[in-house]
Amino acid sequence: MLSPEKREQFQKEPAQAIEDDIRAFVRTSPLNRMPSTRELVVFDEPLVRFADGDDPLYDQYKTIISAAHLTPREALALGLDRAIEDLPARISVISWVLPITGETRRSNRMEKEVPSRRWSHTRYYGEEFNDAVRKHVVEVLTEVGALAVAPMLQPYFRTMSNEQVGLFSNWSERHTAYAAGHGTFSLSDGFITKRGIAHRCGSVVTDMPLPPSGRTYTDHLSNCLFYVDGSCKACIARCPAGAITEQGHSKAKCMTYLRTIGYLPLSEEYKDESSVYGCGLCQTNVPCEYRIPTKVEKMRKG
Ligand code: B12
Ligand code: SF4
Ligand code: SF4
């Protein structure tokens, strides 16, 4: 239940109210804790931005990804079991980035074959928490009278593949993060934000009119050093599966590796676990781990 003050804030300054609310939830939720060491949080302070639900980018995604990738209007209408024509004139998308903590990044940096236990737990319990954020945001928006749907929590959410992009889902969290101006893609395929590439992200579609945060980059690869000046390539050396080359990221090799280590834990560290989750070695011990590396380079050059 929201306090009367909070309700008033949602009326007067909805964008700030949502951002404050997500930050408070990440800071205080007991679910944002490592199960083994409850005092350690899974994610740091989140980044929150907004996209226009009718941004023409979403129509481009129908071609860049697949016709099956939903626009925000489709995602909201399907989730509410309404016709698209019955939706309000303005649609917005709330996009958040949950930066992985320094402790977890450091632990994964030392690994060469399988992710650290903390990284693996961030993949598993962290995504459970990300789902809790999705659910929480939908509940709060509904309480203040808005329509809201978290596409990844909907029964219609699915992952599939096509010849053009290989594996994809019908709601890509990172393509919404791109639309909201959080950052860009990269050689390793990871999404580089101002808090770096080591994060998880999520989103909710709503009819609450929120000001789009805007984008400052020139294209979808602007934050990666390799695509800016041909340098870096640190992620290529980090990948134990040989899934990253100058031609980009092989999802097939990456997924095969994730499945292999998932079912056959290699490290002593996992002897009490039933499974290892994720990998993310390409997202730690690399220049884009904590920051947008192209900006650092530009500053250094004057
Ligand atoms: C399927 C899936 C996978 C697949 C395929 C990943 C992929 N690249 O699509 C596999 C199993 C390989 C995988 C692996 C991992 N995953 Co995964 N995965 C997903 C999932 C469920 C769907 C991804 C999706 O829909 N992709 C859509 C396709 C089209 O994306 P794409 O091919 O990368 O997009 C390219 C094109 O669009 C192209 N492009 C071409 N022209 C243009 C033009 C424009 C304008 C734009 C914007 C783009 C564009 O650029 C992109 C990059 O090359 C998402 C959750 C979600 N619903 O989003 C998580 C997600 C992508 N995974 C995530 C993570 C963290 C991982 C792992 C690190 C595992 C782990 N947790 O330890 C590895 C990392 C692999 C890597 N090197 O990136 C995070 C990514 C966060 C981040 N930091 O980038 C997500 C978003 C989950 C989350 N909720 O946070 N994953
Ligand atoms: S490690 Fe370097 S080349 Fe790889 S994604 Fe990061 S900035 Fe790009
Ligand atoms: S997640 Fe692991 S296997 Fe996949 S590209 Fe990154 S380092 Fe390679």
Short mmCIF file of C-alpha atoms and ligand atoms in Angstrom, two decimals:
data_model
loop_
_atom_site.label_atom_id
_atom_site.label_comp_id
_atom_site.label_asym_id
_atom_site.label_seq_id
_atom_site.Cartn_x
_atom_site.Cartn_y
_atom_site.Cartn_z
CA MET A 1 0.00 0.00 0.00
CA LEU A 2 1.37 3.39 -1.00
CA SER A 3 1.42 6.23 1.52
CA PRO A 4 -0.72 9.33 0.74
CA GLU A 5 2.53 11.30 0.16
CA LYS A 6 3.73 8.72 -2.35
CA ARG A 7 0.38 8.79 -4.17
CA GLU A 8 0.61 12.55 -4.40
CA GLN A 9 4.13 12.29 -5.82
CA PHE A 10 2.84 9.85 -8.47
CA GLN A 11 0.19 12.45 -9.44
CA LYS A 12 2.57 15.42 -9.54
CA GLU A 13 5.85 13.96 -10.79
CA PRO A 14 5.28 10.36 -11.97
CA ALA A 15 8.73 9.88 -13.55
CA GLN A 16 10.57 10.86 -10.36
CA ALA A 17 8.12 8.81 -8.27
CA ILE A 18 8.82 5.66 -10.29
CA GLU A 19 12.57 6.15 -10.24
CA ASP A 20 12.54 6.74 -6.45
CA ASP A 21 10.32 3.72 -5.95
CA ILE A 22 12.54 1.33 -7.95
CA ARG A 23 15.66 2.61 -6.18
CA ALA A 24 14.03 2.15 -2.76
CA PHE A 25 12.88 -1.37 -3.67
CA VAL A 26 16.38 -2.40 -4.79
CA ARG A 27 17.90 -0.86 -1.66
CA THR A 28 15.50 -2.42 0.84
CA SER A 29 14.11 -5.68 -0.59
CA PRO A 30 15.34 -8.77 1.29
CA LEU A 31 15.23 -10.56 -2.08
CA ASN A 32 18.18 -8.46 -3.28
CA ARG A 33 20.48 -10.54 -1.07
CA MET A 34 22.85 -13.42 -1.72
CA PRO A 35 21.27 -16.58 -0.25
CA SER A 36 24.51 -17.84 1.26
CA THR A 37 25.59 -14.55 2.82
CA ARG A 38 22.44 -12.52 3.46
CA GLU A 39 24.39 -9.38 4.29
CA LEU A 40 25.71 -9.14 0.70
CA VAL A 41 23.45 -7.46 -1.83
CA VAL A 42 23.12 -8.90 -5.33
CA PHE A 43 22.75 -5.58 -7.16
CA ASP A 44 23.92 -2.01 -6.62
CA GLU A 45 21.83 1.16 -7.08
CA PRO A 46 19.80 0.79 -10.30
CA LEU A 47 19.70 3.06 -13.36
CA VAL A 48 16.17 3.97 -14.45
CA ARG A 49 15.16 5.53 -17.78
CA PHE A 50 12.06 5.77 -19.99
CA ALA A 51 11.31 5.04 -23.63
CA ASP A 52 8.41 6.25 -25.73
CA GLY A 53 6.23 3.19 -26.34
CA ASP A 54 5.64 4.38 -29.90
CA ASP A 55 9.31 5.04 -30.64
CA PRO A 56 9.83 4.11 -34.34
CA LEU A 57 12.74 1.91 -33.15
CA TYR A 58 10.22 -0.72 -32.06
CA ASP A 59 8.97 -0.99 -35.66
CA GLN A 60 12.61 -1.32 -36.80
CA TYR A 61 13.03 -4.21 -34.34
CA LYS A 62 10.39 -6.08 -36.36
CA THR A 63 12.95 -6.12 -39.20
CA ILE A 64 16.23 -6.15 -37.22
CA ILE A 65 15.09 -9.02 -34.95
CA SER A 66 11.83 -10.60 -36.14
CA ALA A 67 8.18 -9.77 -36.79
CA ALA A 68 7.53 -11.81 -33.63
CA HIS A 69 9.31 -9.20 -31.46
CA LEU A 70 6.49 -7.26 -29.79
CA THR A 71 6.01 -3.51 -29.84
CA PRO A 72 5.12 -2.04 -26.42
CA ARG A 73 1.52 -1.58 -27.62
CA GLU A 74 1.32 -5.25 -28.59
CA ALA A 75 2.95 -6.30 -25.31
CA LEU A 76 0.46 -4.23 -23.26
CA ALA A 77 -2.62 -5.23 -25.27
CA LEU A 78 -1.75 -8.95 -25.16
CA GLY A 79 -0.99 -8.79 -21.43
CA LEU A 80 -4.32 -7.10 -20.66
CA ASP A 81 -6.28 -9.14 -23.21
CA ARG A 82 -7.43 -5.94 -24.96
CA ALA A 83 -7.52 -4.84 -28.58
CA ILE A 84 -4.64 -2.51 -29.55
CA GLU A 85 -7.19 0.11 -30.68
CA ASP A 86 -8.61 0.22 -27.14
CA LEU A 87 -5.32 1.34 -25.60
CA PRO A 88 -4.78 4.99 -24.58
CA ALA A 89 -2.95 7.42 -26.88
CA ARG A 90 0.33 7.49 -24.92
CA ILE A 91 2.36 4.38 -24.02
CA SER A 92 5.67 4.43 -22.13
CA VAL A 93 8.27 1.84 -21.22
CA ILE A 94 10.17 1.89 -17.93
CA SER A 95 13.63 0.34 -18.28
CA TRP A 96 16.01 -0.38 -15.42
CA VAL A 97 19.59 -1.65 -15.22
CA LEU A 98 20.75 -3.56 -12.13
CA PRO A 99 24.55 -3.23 -11.89
CA ILE A 100 26.26 -6.32 -10.46
CA THR A 101 28.20 -5.51 -7.27
CA GLY A 102 31.96 -4.96 -7.14
CA GLU A 103 32.46 -8.07 -4.95
CA THR A 104 30.76 -10.28 -7.53
CA ARG A 105 32.57 -8.68 -10.46
CA ARG A 106 35.92 -9.12 -8.69
CA SER A 107 35.19 -12.79 -7.95
CA ASN A 108 34.30 -13.46 -11.59
CA ARG A 109 37.35 -11.56 -12.86
CA MET A 110 39.63 -14.22 -11.41
CA GLU A 111 37.80 -17.09 -13.11
CA LYS A 112 38.97 -18.56 -16.41
CA GLU A 113 36.58 -21.44 -17.09
CA VAL A 114 33.38 -21.26 -15.05
CA PRO A 115 31.74 -18.30 -13.33
CA SER A 116 32.37 -17.59 -9.66
CA ARG A 117 29.74 -18.80 -7.25
CA ARG A 118 28.59 -15.21 -6.66
CA TRP A 119 28.16 -14.65 -10.40
CA SER A 120 26.28 -17.92 -10.73
CA HIS A 121 24.01 -16.89 -7.83
CA THR A 122 23.50 -13.48 -9.44
CA ARG A 123 22.31 -15.25 -12.59
CA TYR A 124 19.91 -17.45 -10.62
CA TYR A 125 18.73 -15.51 -7.56
CA GLY A 126 19.42 -12.16 -9.21
CA GLU A 127 16.98 -12.95 -11.99
CA GLU A 128 14.43 -14.04 -9.38
CA PHE A 129 14.90 -10.61 -7.81
CA ASN A 130 14.63 -8.94 -11.24
CA ASP A 131 11.27 -10.69 -11.58
CA ALA A 132 10.30 -9.32 -8.16
CA VAL A 133 11.15 -5.79 -9.41
CA ARG A 134 8.98 -6.39 -12.50
CA LYS A 135 6.10 -7.58 -10.31
CA HIS A 136 6.53 -4.72 -7.84
CA VAL A 137 6.51 -2.02 -10.54
CA VAL A 138 3.33 -3.49 -12.09
CA GLU A 139 1.64 -3.56 -8.66
CA VAL A 140 2.56 0.04 -7.82
CA LEU A 141 1.43 1.37 -11.20
CA THR A 142 -1.82 -0.56 -10.95
CA GLU A 143 -2.40 0.87 -7.48
CA VAL A 144 -2.15 4.43 -8.83
CA GLY A 145 -4.63 3.59 -11.59
CA ALA A 146 -2.30 2.98 -14.55
CA LEU A 147 -2.26 0.02 -16.94
CA ALA A 148 0.97 -1.96 -16.62
CA VAL A 149 2.50 -5.19 -17.90
CA ALA A 150 5.94 -6.77 -17.50
CA PRO A 151 6.36 -8.63 -20.81
CA MET A 152 8.89 -11.10 -19.36
CA LEU A 153 6.34 -12.23 -16.75
CA GLN A 154 3.61 -12.85 -19.30
CA PRO A 155 2.60 -16.34 -20.45
CA TYR A 156 3.22 -15.12 -24.02
CA PHE A 157 6.94 -14.50 -23.38
CA ARG A 158 9.09 -16.98 -25.25
CA THR A 159 12.53 -17.53 -26.72
CA MET A 160 12.94 -18.79 -30.29
CA SER A 161 15.42 -18.58 -33.16
CA ASN A 162 15.60 -17.55 -36.78
CA GLU A 163 18.29 -17.51 -39.49
CA GLN A 164 18.89 -13.78 -39.24
CA VAL A 165 19.75 -13.35 -35.53
CA GLY A 166 19.80 -16.90 -34.14
CA LEU A 167 18.37 -17.04 -30.61
CA PHE A 168 16.05 -14.20 -29.64
CA SER A 169 12.98 -13.59 -27.51
CA ASN A 170 9.75 -11.78 -28.31
CA TRP A 171 10.67 -9.09 -25.75
CA SER A 172 14.35 -8.14 -25.62
CA GLU A 173 15.12 -6.22 -22.42
CA ARG A 174 18.29 -4.78 -23.97
CA HIS A 175 16.54 -3.44 -27.06
CA THR A 176 14.23 -1.53 -24.74
CA ALA A 177 17.24 -0.38 -22.70
CA TYR A 178 18.74 0.85 -26.00
CA ALA A 179 15.51 2.71 -26.84
CA ALA A 180 15.55 4.32 -23.37
CA GLY A 181 19.12 5.57 -23.88
CA HIS A 182 20.87 3.33 -21.33
CA GLY A 183 23.69 2.33 -23.69
CA THR A 184 24.65 0.21 -26.67
CA PHE A 185 25.55 -3.33 -27.75
CA SER A 186 29.13 -4.49 -28.24
CA LEU A 187 31.50 -7.03 -29.82
CA SER A 188 30.73 -9.56 -27.08
CA ASP A 189 26.99 -8.87 -27.55
CA GLY A 190 26.78 -7.51 -23.98
CA PHE A 191 25.06 -4.16 -23.40
CA ILE A 192 27.40 -1.35 -22.24
CA THR A 193 25.80 1.23 -19.91
CA LYS A 194 27.36 4.05 -17.90
CA ARG A 195 27.81 1.48 -15.08
CA GLY A 196 29.45 -0.90 -17.54
CA ILE A 197 28.49 -4.20 -19.11
CA ALA A 198 28.14 -6.36 -15.94
CA HIS A 199 24.46 -6.00 -15.12
CA ARG A 200 21.01 -7.45 -15.60
CA CYS A 201 18.10 -5.39 -16.87
CA GLY A 202 14.30 -5.34 -16.95
CA SER A 203 11.26 -3.37 -18.07
CA VAL A 204 7.55 -2.67 -17.70
CA VAL A 205 5.14 -1.22 -20.30
CA THR A 206 2.52 1.26 -19.06
CA ASP A 207 0.01 3.83 -20.26
CA MET A 208 1.39 6.35 -17.75
CA PRO A 209 2.75 9.26 -19.83
CA LEU A 210 6.45 9.46 -18.94
CA PRO A 211 9.00 11.75 -20.63
CA PRO A 212 11.33 9.70 -22.89
CA SER A 213 14.89 9.94 -21.51
CA GLY A 214 16.43 10.26 -25.00
CA ARG A 215 19.56 8.76 -26.59
CA THR A 216 22.94 10.40 -27.02
CA TYR A 217 24.83 7.71 -28.99
CA THR A 218 25.18 7.62 -32.75
CA ASP A 219 24.45 3.92 -33.32
CA HIS A 220 23.84 0.60 -31.61
CA LEU A 221 27.59 -0.17 -31.21
CA SER A 222 28.95 3.28 -30.20
CA ASN A 223 30.03 2.29 -26.67
CA CYS A 224 32.35 -0.57 -27.73
CA LEU A 225 36.03 0.22 -28.33
CA PHE A 226 36.36 -2.38 -31.08
CA TYR A 227 33.64 -0.79 -33.20
CA VAL A 228 34.97 2.72 -32.57
CA ASP A 229 38.65 2.23 -33.46
CA GLY A 230 39.26 -1.50 -33.97
CA SER A 231 41.11 -1.84 -30.65
CA CYS A 232 40.50 -3.77 -27.39
CA LYS A 233 39.08 -7.22 -28.22
CA ALA A 234 39.67 -8.16 -24.56
CA CYS A 235 36.40 -10.12 -24.49
CA ILE A 236 37.70 -12.45 -27.23
CA ALA A 237 40.50 -13.65 -24.95
CA ARG A 238 38.18 -13.90 -21.95
CA CYS A 239 35.73 -16.32 -23.56
CA PRO A 240 36.55 -19.94 -22.67
CA ALA A 241 34.24 -21.20 -25.42
CA GLY A 242 35.81 -19.34 -28.35
CA ALA A 243 32.37 -17.80 -28.89
CA ILE A 244 33.66 -14.26 -29.55
CA THR A 245 35.70 -13.33 -32.64
CA GLU A 246 36.19 -10.13 -34.65
CA GLN A 247 33.04 -11.19 -36.50
CA GLY A 248 31.02 -10.98 -33.27
CA HIS A 249 29.42 -13.38 -30.80
CA SER A 250 28.31 -16.92 -31.62
CA LYS A 251 25.17 -17.51 -29.58
CA ALA A 252 25.25 -21.21 -30.48
CA LYS A 253 28.77 -21.71 -29.06
CA CYS A 254 27.96 -19.58 -26.03
CA MET A 255 24.76 -21.45 -25.24
CA THR A 256 26.39 -24.86 -25.73
CA TYR A 257 29.09 -23.83 -23.26
CA LEU A 258 26.55 -22.48 -20.74
CA ARG A 259 24.66 -25.77 -20.97
CA THR A 260 27.83 -27.84 -20.55
CA ILE A 261 29.00 -26.06 -17.41
CA GLY A 262 25.42 -25.89 -16.17
CA TYR A 263 25.06 -29.63 -16.10
CA LEU A 264 28.65 -30.60 -15.41
CA PRO A 265 30.08 -28.37 -12.69
CA LEU A 266 33.85 -28.35 -13.13
CA SER A 267 34.95 -26.48 -10.07
CA GLU A 268 35.35 -27.61 -6.46
CA GLU A 269 33.55 -24.41 -5.54
CA TYR A 270 30.29 -25.90 -6.76
CA LYS A 271 30.42 -29.25 -5.07
CA ASP A 272 27.37 -28.44 -2.93
CA GLU A 273 25.34 -26.93 -5.75
CA SER A 274 23.01 -28.74 -8.10
CA SER A 275 23.99 -26.52 -11.03
CA VAL A 276 26.17 -23.68 -12.25
CA TYR A 277 24.27 -20.79 -13.84
CA GLY A 278 25.51 -18.36 -16.47
CA CYS A 279 29.11 -17.52 -17.32
CA GLY A 280 29.69 -13.82 -18.06
CA LEU A 281 33.49 -14.12 -18.14
CA CYS A 282 33.31 -11.76 -21.16
CA GLN A 283 31.68 -9.15 -18.89
CA THR A 284 34.43 -9.04 -16.25
CA ASN A 285 38.14 -8.21 -16.44
CA VAL A 286 37.46 -6.19 -19.59
CA PRO A 287 37.69 -2.39 -20.17
CA CYS A 288 33.89 -2.08 -20.43
CA GLU A 289 33.19 -3.92 -17.15
CA TYR A 290 32.55 -0.71 -15.16
CA ARG A 291 32.16 2.07 -17.69
CA ILE A 292 31.70 3.20 -21.25
CA PRO A 293 35.31 2.67 -22.39
CA THR A 294 35.05 4.89 -25.46
CA LYS A 295 34.42 7.89 -23.20
CA VAL A 296 37.52 7.10 -21.10
CA GLU A 297 39.61 6.88 -24.28
CA LYS A 298 38.30 10.20 -25.58
CA MET A 299 39.06 11.89 -22.24
CA ARG A 300 42.61 10.47 -22.22
CA LYS A 301 43.26 11.77 -25.72
CA GLY A 302 42.24 15.21 -24.56
C1 B12 B 1 18.22 -15.70 -25.28
C2 B12 B 1 19.15 -15.06 -24.28
C3 B12 B 1 20.48 -15.49 -24.26
C4 B12 B 1 21.07 -16.32 -25.38
C5 B12 B 1 21.30 -15.38 -26.61
C6 B12 B 1 21.81 -13.97 -26.22
C7 B12 B 1 21.54 -12.88 -27.25
N1 B12 B 1 22.56 -12.11 -27.58
O1 B12 B 1 20.44 -12.69 -27.75
C8 B12 B 1 22.36 -16.88 -24.72
C9 B12 B 1 22.05 -18.25 -24.12
C10 B12 B 1 23.57 -17.00 -25.64
C11 B12 B 1 22.58 -15.89 -23.57
C12 B12 B 1 23.78 -15.77 -22.90
C13 B12 B 1 24.01 -14.82 -21.91
N2 B12 B 1 23.10 -14.03 -21.34
CO1 B12 B 1 21.25 -13.91 -21.94
N3 B12 B 1 19.44 -13.61 -22.43
C14 B12 B 1 18.70 -14.06 -23.39
C15 B12 B 1 17.31 -13.41 -23.35
C16 B12 B 1 16.36 -14.36 -22.62
C17 B12 B 1 16.72 -12.98 -24.69
C18 B12 B 1 17.72 -12.21 -25.57
C19 B12 B 1 17.08 -11.64 -26.79
O2 B12 B 1 15.88 -11.51 -26.93
N4 B12 B 1 17.90 -11.23 -27.74
C20 B12 B 1 17.43 -10.59 -28.95
C21 B12 B 1 18.52 -10.63 -29.96
C22 B12 B 1 17.99 -10.08 -31.27
O3 B12 B 1 19.59 -9.82 -29.46
P1 B12 B 1 21.01 -9.73 -30.15
O4 B12 B 1 21.12 -10.73 -31.21
O5 B12 B 1 22.03 -9.67 -29.08
O6 B12 B 1 20.89 -8.26 -30.81
C23 B12 B 1 21.75 -7.85 -31.82
C24 B12 B 1 21.01 -7.21 -32.98
O7 B12 B 1 19.81 -6.61 -32.55
C25 B12 B 1 22.00 -6.21 -33.48
N5 B12 B 1 21.49 -5.09 -34.19
C26 B12 B 1 21.69 -5.07 -35.51
N6 B12 B 1 21.25 -3.92 -36.00
C27 B12 B 1 20.77 -3.17 -34.97
C28 B12 B 1 20.20 -1.90 -34.96
C29 B12 B 1 19.73 -1.35 -33.77
C30 B12 B 1 19.11 0.02 -33.75
C31 B12 B 1 19.84 -2.10 -32.55
C32 B12 B 1 19.37 -1.54 -31.26
C33 B12 B 1 20.44 -3.40 -32.57
C34 B12 B 1 20.89 -3.91 -33.79
O8 B12 B 1 22.72 -5.80 -32.31
C35 B12 B 1 22.63 -6.73 -31.27
C36 B12 B 1 24.03 -7.13 -30.82
O9 B12 B 1 24.78 -7.71 -31.83
C37 B12 B 1 17.62 -12.11 -22.50
C38 B12 B 1 16.44 -11.61 -21.64
C39 B12 B 1 15.55 -10.72 -22.50
N7 B12 B 1 14.30 -11.02 -22.57
O10 B12 B 1 16.01 -9.78 -23.10
C40 B12 B 1 18.85 -12.53 -21.67
C41 B12 B 1 19.96 -11.50 -21.49
C42 B12 B 1 20.30 -10.91 -22.86
N8 B12 B 1 21.09 -12.30 -21.04
C43 B12 B 1 21.86 -11.71 -20.18
C44 B12 B 1 23.08 -12.25 -19.67
C45 B12 B 1 23.67 -11.51 -18.47
C46 B12 B 1 23.67 -13.36 -20.26
C47 B12 B 1 25.02 -14.01 -19.95
C48 B12 B 1 26.14 -13.12 -19.41
C49 B12 B 1 24.84 -15.24 -19.01
C50 B12 B 1 25.02 -14.94 -17.53
N9 B12 B 1 24.01 -14.40 -16.90
O11 B12 B 1 26.04 -15.19 -16.95
C51 B12 B 1 25.39 -14.58 -21.33
C52 B12 B 1 26.11 -13.48 -22.16
C53 B12 B 1 26.27 -13.80 -23.57
C54 B12 B 1 26.84 -12.61 -24.34
N10 B12 B 1 28.09 -12.67 -24.71
O12 B12 B 1 26.14 -11.61 -24.53
C55 B12 B 1 21.33 -10.33 -19.85
C56 B12 B 1 22.19 -9.28 -20.59
C57 B12 B 1 22.69 -8.14 -19.74
C58 B12 B 1 23.92 -7.51 -20.38
N11 B12 B 1 24.81 -7.14 -19.51
O13 B12 B 1 24.06 -7.40 -21.58
C59 B12 B 1 19.82 -10.43 -20.37
C60 B12 B 1 19.24 -9.13 -20.89
C61 B12 B 1 19.00 -10.97 -19.18
C62 B12 B 1 18.59 -9.89 -18.19
N12 B12 B 1 17.37 -9.89 -17.75
O14 B12 B 1 19.35 -9.04 -17.81
N13 B12 B 1 21.44 -15.18 -23.33
S1 SF4 B 2 35.91 -5.96 -24.06
FE1 SF4 B 2 36.41 -4.32 -25.53
S2 SF4 B 2 35.87 -5.16 -27.55
FE2 SF4 B 2 34.86 -6.46 -25.99
S3 SF4 B 2 32.82 -5.55 -25.74
FE3 SF4 B 2 34.13 -4.58 -24.19
S4 SF4 B 2 34.90 -2.70 -25.19
FE4 SF4 B 2 34.06 -4.00 -26.81
S1 SF4 B 3 28.99 -15.79 -21.55
FE1 SF4 B 3 30.86 -17.09 -21.39
S2 SF4 B 3 30.70 -18.51 -23.13
FE2 SF4 B 3 29.24 -16.84 -23.53
S3 SF4 B 3 30.40 -15.37 -24.77
FE3 SF4 B 3 30.63 -14.71 -22.64
S4 SF4 B 3 32.53 -15.70 -21.95
FE4 SF4 B 3 31.89 -16.74 -23.83
#
